[in-house]
Amino acid sequence: MNLVEEESDPKKDHINEIILSEDVQRAIEQVLQSSDPLDQPDFNPTDYINQLFPNEQSLSNIDEVIAKMECDISLIDDNIRSVVRGQVNTGENGRVALKEAQQSLTQLFSLITDIKSRAEKTEDMVKEITRDIKQLDSAKNNLTYAITTLNHLHMLVGGVENLKRLSERRQYGEVLNPLQAIIEVNQHFQQYSEISQIQTLSAQVQQIQSELATQITDDFKNFFSPTSHSNANRMTLTQLKDACQVASVLDKPVKKNILKWFINLQLQEYVQLFHENQDIAWLDKIDKRYAWVKRHLLDFEEKFGTVFPTDWEVSERITVQFCSVTRDELSKIVARRRTEIDVKLLLFAIQKTANFEQLLDKRFNGTTLVEATSEEVRQERGSFANLIGSCFKPYLDIYTDSIDRELAALIEQFAQQNQQMVVPKEINPGIIPNCADLFVFYKKCMVQCMQLSNEKPMYDLVLLFKRYLREYAIKVLEARIPKPQPPNSTTSSISSSMSLLTKDFQNLSTAAGQVIHNFLKEGETPRFSSEDMRKICYILATAEYCLETVQQLEDKLKEKIDKQYIAKVDLSDEKDVYHRIISNCIQLLVHDLDAACEQSLLLMTKIAWHSISNVGDQSGFVNQIITNLKQTVPVIRDNLANSRKYYTQFCHKFVNSFIPKYINTLYRLRPTSSGSSSASGSAALVASASSSSISEGANGASTGGNILGCEQLLLDTHSLKTVLMDLPSIGSQVQRKPPASFTKVVVKGMAKAEMIIKVVMQPIHPASLYIEQYLKLMPESNVVEFHKILEMKNVRKIEQQQLVEAYKRACPQHQQQQQQQQQPQHQQTAASSSASGTLGAGGGENSGSASQTSETTSGGNSTQSQQIAAAAAAISGAGSSIMALGDSLMDKGRIKKIENLIKNRLPN
């Protein structure tokens, strides 16, 4: 405990606390700005003392602290005394200063009052001085105005008499200046119109103007009238020029009437010469109209070019009136003789008119077009374009009809060339030449139509372009796509195969192989020749060129056509047509290569995989696939060298089609010898032929049996994977890295095929370990695929059910839901697959070959087709059975049994 706290007495230590407001406290802090704890507003003496004497030992210097405190107190007292003494004199000084300020204000107010009174006296003096000056100034202005008015009046009075005398003498050169002055003066006196003398003078001026207008008009008519032969009152060119100047000063109707009469006079010959009843007025002689006005203008400017003022623009006015008359006359003639107009005549007239209008635009500035009353002219203000040509706009459908006929004939010509189409011999043939011809014709029509009109006729031309783009695609491109012809199906080859099978039972494997070879050859899907594939690529490249050019055509049409039709220009449907042709060509190429590989896959199902005794090189069906790829793909690649993206698309579509078929073919195989189940329709045949195979299968189900067939399939699958990865560059000297998307599809698809084979190689016992391995190798599988793999392993039906139940329990819940959704879609496929069945113990010899033969022979006699299909099925089943059992059947008795069985199954 501190000493101060122990000895403190609340009664003795009580101090009256002074509380200051926050504003006062802040003011004190700003003035003092002290860091001493004693100056702080929250000073606590107890804390301060405890800080000075924290313990008993610190009391040793208490005397020093007290002495310092007393010194500080004495200093504070001195300061307080000096401040108090200073405040005594402060009040007195303030009162003195206030009194002095009041005296200064009083003196200032008196000075301001004195200055104001002096200013008022000064202002009165200035007004007194300038009063006479203002009166003199006003008198001066009035006198000046009176003199000016009298002068104008004198001019008006004297000018009227002078004008009468000069106008009677037709001295228009001397009339001009006084007339301008009198007209201005007369306007000045309009404010005094209530004065009778002014009214009289104004009336005289109006009368003089009217007389001058009539006189000048008559003089013009006398001068230019062709019937006037008297030279007595005829003016000279100089007087005529002065008269034009006077007419410019007179009212506007005077000048307008003179020009109207004069222009009509100038075109009088033209109207009579090119009357609608005259032969020269027809469109084939339209250039003579323009030649006449050119010649007439040259004559006019040579004779009277200096007579008329420049601002009258007489030549331009004559030309504008000529255009208006010509437009009206041509409209009447064309409407009356419409049936006589053909497109050549119409284009001739429009071209000559357009050239003439362009010449007028270069010759004149178009200022007088503002006065035109025709709406069409007002829209083209300042330009002579369409001033005459607008009369042809209602008849431009003649042009579009002509283009329609020309395009129809052109497409028909291209279609007739269809039969003589020969693909160029070079590797990259380019495009069909008539395709470029079509678009050149389109460009010519578009440029020609722009010269005629960019409104409704241009839109009609767009509709024609759209129609014939579709017709070109259908009649020329699609009609040129080769179509494979189905082979002629006969029963002779099947009969020969049957005889071969029944005659040569001494060598069963040779006979069965020959039968299968003949059957496969007979059931081949029709293929395209190399020339056909080049044609398809030729058409694909042409369709690609059309697609790109149609887009450019659409952009150019939108740029040229009037803005009100821009939204209607849409060639998307036509682009879709060419997209469809490209897609069809790619699909045909894919289907052709796919069909070639299907024969190899069918051969794959005829191999007895379960009886393979050793793993060697890749199988024959792989060699066939590689051969087909090397024969087909380079031809397509070379002919699509300029369409690389579509070649890549072809490769994509092929692998997307081939790999699923290869996997489905794997599902049809029985590559292990783990037993014979009743899933195959030929199980009874196998059981009767070799009872030992059944016992072997019963034991093989647990041991895994012979998996050499699986190993061979794995080797073949890896070989196919390698070939497919190199598909875009196969057979090429230049090796390119395939696109990443293509590589991804091949790797994913063929990896699944490899996983299927690896799963088949696994023993099914113990079941939990097999399912565990299955889920690791095929995590995205489902119940249907699991069931197919069990069929590949020839697992018995009872065991299949048990394994499927165990598989369902091992699958995650969400995967089960996916499988339940997918199972109904696959059940129908599985049912149809089991209905067709397999006829051999190997399980690969399904009846797909029979159905394929039946499809290729459709369209002929139905009874004959059924017999051929039945025979083919019997041959397929018998051949596969012989291949499966050929190694185990060694005695004549068993051969006889098989022969009898085959004869019973074959049709009569």
Short mmCIF file of C-alpha atoms in Angstrom, two decimals, residues 53-241:
data_model
loop_
_atom_site.label_atom_id
_atom_site.label_comp_id
_atom_site.label_asym_id
_atom_site.label_seq_id
_atom_site.Cartn_x
_atom_site.Cartn_y
_atom_site.Cartn_z
CA PHE A 53 7.18 8.14 -4.24
CA PRO A 54 6.45 4.59 -5.28
CA ASN A 55 8.04 3.09 -2.10
CA GLU A 56 9.48 4.03 1.28
CA GLN A 57 13.04 4.33 0.01
CA SER A 58 11.98 7.08 -2.38
CA LEU A 59 11.02 9.26 0.61
CA SER A 60 14.68 9.99 1.10
CA ASN A 61 14.54 12.80 -1.49
CA ILE A 62 11.26 14.25 -0.25
CA ASP A 63 12.96 17.48 0.76
CA GLU A 64 14.19 18.03 -2.77
CA VAL A 65 10.75 17.40 -4.18
CA ILE A 66 9.14 19.75 -1.70
CA ALA A 67 11.73 22.44 -2.45
CA LYS A 68 11.06 22.05 -6.17
CA MET A 69 7.31 22.25 -5.55
CA GLU A 70 7.66 25.41 -3.48
CA CYS A 71 9.80 26.95 -6.21
CA ASP A 72 7.15 26.12 -8.80
CA ILE A 73 4.42 27.53 -6.58
CA SER A 74 6.31 30.79 -6.09
CA LEU A 75 6.77 31.10 -9.85
CA ILE A 76 3.07 30.52 -10.40
CA ASP A 77 2.22 33.09 -7.78
CA ASP A 78 4.45 35.66 -9.45
CA ASN A 79 2.80 34.98 -12.79
CA ILE A 80 -0.66 35.29 -11.28
CA ARG A 81 0.25 38.61 -9.63
CA SER A 82 1.65 40.03 -12.86
CA VAL A 83 -1.44 38.93 -14.79
CA VAL A 84 -3.80 40.40 -12.20
CA ARG A 85 -1.89 43.71 -12.17
CA GLY A 86 -1.95 43.76 -15.97
CA GLN A 87 -5.70 43.26 -16.01
CA VAL A 88 -6.19 46.37 -13.89
CA ASN A 89 -4.96 48.63 -16.71
CA THR A 90 -6.60 46.57 -19.47
CA GLY A 91 -10.14 47.74 -18.69
CA GLU A 92 -9.14 51.39 -18.75
CA ASN A 93 -7.24 50.97 -22.03
CA GLY A 94 -10.28 49.26 -23.60
CA ARG A 95 -12.60 52.11 -22.66
CA VAL A 96 -10.15 54.64 -24.14
CA ALA A 97 -9.88 52.68 -27.40
CA LEU A 98 -13.69 52.39 -27.66
CA LYS A 99 -14.10 56.12 -27.21
CA GLU A 100 -11.51 56.85 -29.89
CA ALA A 101 -13.30 54.49 -32.33
CA GLN A 102 -16.63 56.22 -31.76
CA GLN A 103 -15.05 59.62 -32.47
CA SER A 104 -13.53 58.28 -35.72
CA LEU A 105 -16.92 56.99 -36.88
CA THR A 106 -18.54 60.33 -36.22
CA GLN A 107 -15.89 62.15 -38.27
CA LEU A 108 -16.27 59.60 -41.14
CA PHE A 109 -20.06 60.01 -41.28
CA SER A 110 -19.74 63.77 -41.50
CA LEU A 111 -17.23 63.46 -44.36
CA ILE A 112 -19.54 61.11 -46.31
CA THR A 113 -22.48 63.51 -45.88
CA ASP A 114 -20.38 66.40 -47.16
CA ILE A 115 -19.23 64.42 -50.25
CA LYS A 116 -22.83 63.44 -51.08
CA SER A 117 -24.06 67.01 -50.95
CA ARG A 118 -21.19 68.17 -53.19
CA ALA A 119 -21.99 65.41 -55.73
CA GLU A 120 -25.62 66.49 -55.94
CA LYS A 121 -24.55 70.08 -56.59
CA THR A 122 -22.14 68.90 -59.29
CA GLU A 123 -24.84 66.85 -61.02
CA ASP A 124 -27.14 69.87 -61.11
CA MET A 125 -24.40 71.95 -62.66
CA VAL A 126 -23.71 69.30 -65.39
CA LYS A 127 -27.40 69.07 -66.26
CA GLU A 128 -27.62 72.83 -66.57
CA ILE A 129 -24.57 72.89 -68.84
CA THR A 130 -25.67 70.02 -71.17
CA ARG A 131 -29.33 71.04 -71.45
CA ASP A 132 -28.64 73.23 -74.48
CA ILE A 133 -26.35 70.59 -76.08
CA LYS A 134 -29.14 67.95 -76.02
CA GLN A 135 -31.54 70.34 -77.61
CA LEU A 136 -29.03 71.10 -80.36
CA ASP A 137 -28.36 67.38 -80.94
CA SER A 138 -32.05 66.56 -81.22
CA ALA A 139 -32.54 69.46 -83.62
CA LYS A 140 -29.63 68.17 -85.71
CA ASN A 141 -31.10 64.64 -85.97
CA ASN A 142 -34.49 66.00 -86.91
CA LEU A 143 -32.99 68.27 -89.52
CA THR A 144 -30.91 65.42 -91.00
CA TYR A 145 -33.94 63.14 -91.21
CA ALA A 146 -36.02 65.93 -92.78
CA ILE A 147 -33.32 66.66 -95.35
CA THR A 148 -32.97 62.93 -96.17
CA THR A 149 -36.71 62.54 -96.51
CA LEU A 150 -36.96 65.59 -98.74
CA ASN A 151 -34.07 64.29 -100.81
CA HIS A 152 -35.81 60.90 -101.20
CA LEU A 153 -39.02 62.67 -102.05
CA HIS A 154 -37.20 64.71 -104.65
CA MET A 155 -35.66 61.55 -106.07
CA LEU A 156 -39.04 59.83 -106.11
CA VAL A 157 -40.79 62.72 -107.82
CA GLY A 158 -38.03 63.30 -110.33
CA GLY A 159 -37.33 59.57 -110.83
CA VAL A 160 -40.90 58.72 -111.75
CA GLU A 161 -40.87 61.14 -114.61
CA ASN A 162 -37.42 60.02 -115.69
CA LEU A 163 -38.40 56.33 -115.58
CA LYS A 164 -41.46 56.95 -117.72
CA ARG A 165 -39.35 58.66 -120.34
CA LEU A 166 -36.55 56.02 -120.31
CA SER A 167 -38.94 53.06 -120.40
CA GLU A 168 -40.77 54.51 -123.39
CA ARG A 169 -37.45 54.79 -125.21
CA ARG A 170 -36.49 51.23 -124.08
CA GLN A 171 -33.24 52.52 -122.64
CA TYR A 172 -33.03 49.62 -120.17
CA GLY A 173 -29.36 50.21 -119.39
CA GLU A 174 -30.20 53.70 -118.02
CA VAL A 175 -33.37 52.46 -116.34
CA LEU A 176 -31.60 49.94 -114.10
CA ASN A 177 -29.94 52.22 -111.53
CA PRO A 178 -32.81 54.75 -111.08
CA LEU A 179 -35.26 51.87 -110.87
CA GLN A 180 -33.33 50.23 -108.05
CA ALA A 181 -33.10 53.59 -106.21
CA ILE A 182 -36.81 54.41 -106.67
CA ILE A 183 -37.86 50.96 -105.46
CA GLU A 184 -35.77 51.40 -102.30
CA VAL A 185 -37.07 54.94 -101.75
CA ASN A 186 -40.64 53.80 -102.27
CA GLN A 187 -40.16 51.15 -99.59
CA HIS A 188 -38.84 53.92 -97.27
CA PHE A 189 -42.03 55.97 -97.76
CA GLN A 190 -44.36 53.07 -96.98
CA GLN A 191 -44.54 54.33 -93.38
CA TYR A 192 -46.12 57.56 -94.71
CA SER A 193 -48.71 55.80 -96.83
CA GLU A 194 -51.54 57.82 -95.18
CA ILE A 195 -50.30 60.94 -96.98
CA SER A 196 -52.15 61.36 -100.24
CA GLN A 197 -49.16 62.66 -102.20
CA ILE A 198 -47.09 59.63 -101.08
CA GLN A 199 -49.93 57.33 -102.09
CA THR A 200 -50.00 58.88 -105.53
CA LEU A 201 -46.27 58.54 -105.99
CA SER A 202 -46.32 54.88 -104.79
CA ALA A 203 -49.09 54.09 -107.23
CA GLN A 204 -47.08 55.65 -110.04
CA VAL A 205 -44.03 53.53 -109.09
CA GLN A 206 -46.13 50.34 -109.10
CA GLN A 207 -47.57 51.29 -112.46
CA ILE A 208 -44.09 51.87 -113.89
CA GLN A 209 -42.96 48.43 -112.64
CA SER A 210 -45.99 46.79 -114.17
CA GLU A 211 -45.49 48.58 -117.46
CA LEU A 212 -41.81 47.64 -117.50
CA ALA A 213 -42.66 43.98 -116.82
CA THR A 214 -45.20 43.87 -119.63
CA GLN A 215 -42.93 45.76 -121.99
CA ILE A 216 -39.88 43.56 -121.30
CA THR A 217 -41.99 40.42 -121.71
CA ASP A 218 -43.31 41.64 -125.01
CA ASP A 219 -39.84 42.61 -126.15
CA PHE A 220 -38.60 39.08 -125.30
CA LYS A 221 -41.44 37.54 -127.26
CA ASN A 222 -40.87 39.84 -130.21
CA PHE A 223 -37.16 39.09 -130.19
CA PHE A 224 -37.39 35.28 -129.93
CA SER A 225 -40.68 34.72 -131.69
CA PRO A 226 -40.06 32.76 -134.92
CA THR A 227 -43.04 34.51 -136.60
CA SER A 228 -41.67 37.99 -136.03
CA HIS A 229 -39.73 39.19 -139.07
CA SER A 230 -39.97 42.94 -138.48
CA ASN A 231 -36.81 44.55 -137.23
CA ALA A 232 -38.43 47.94 -136.50
CA ASN A 233 -39.18 47.32 -132.82
CA ARG A 234 -36.79 44.45 -132.31
CA MET A 235 -34.19 44.91 -129.62
CA THR A 236 -30.51 44.36 -129.93
CA LEU A 237 -28.63 41.78 -127.83
CA THR A 238 -27.27 44.61 -125.65
CA GLN A 239 -30.76 45.90 -124.94
CA LEU A 240 -31.90 42.35 -124.27
CA LYS A 241 -29.09 41.87 -121.78
#
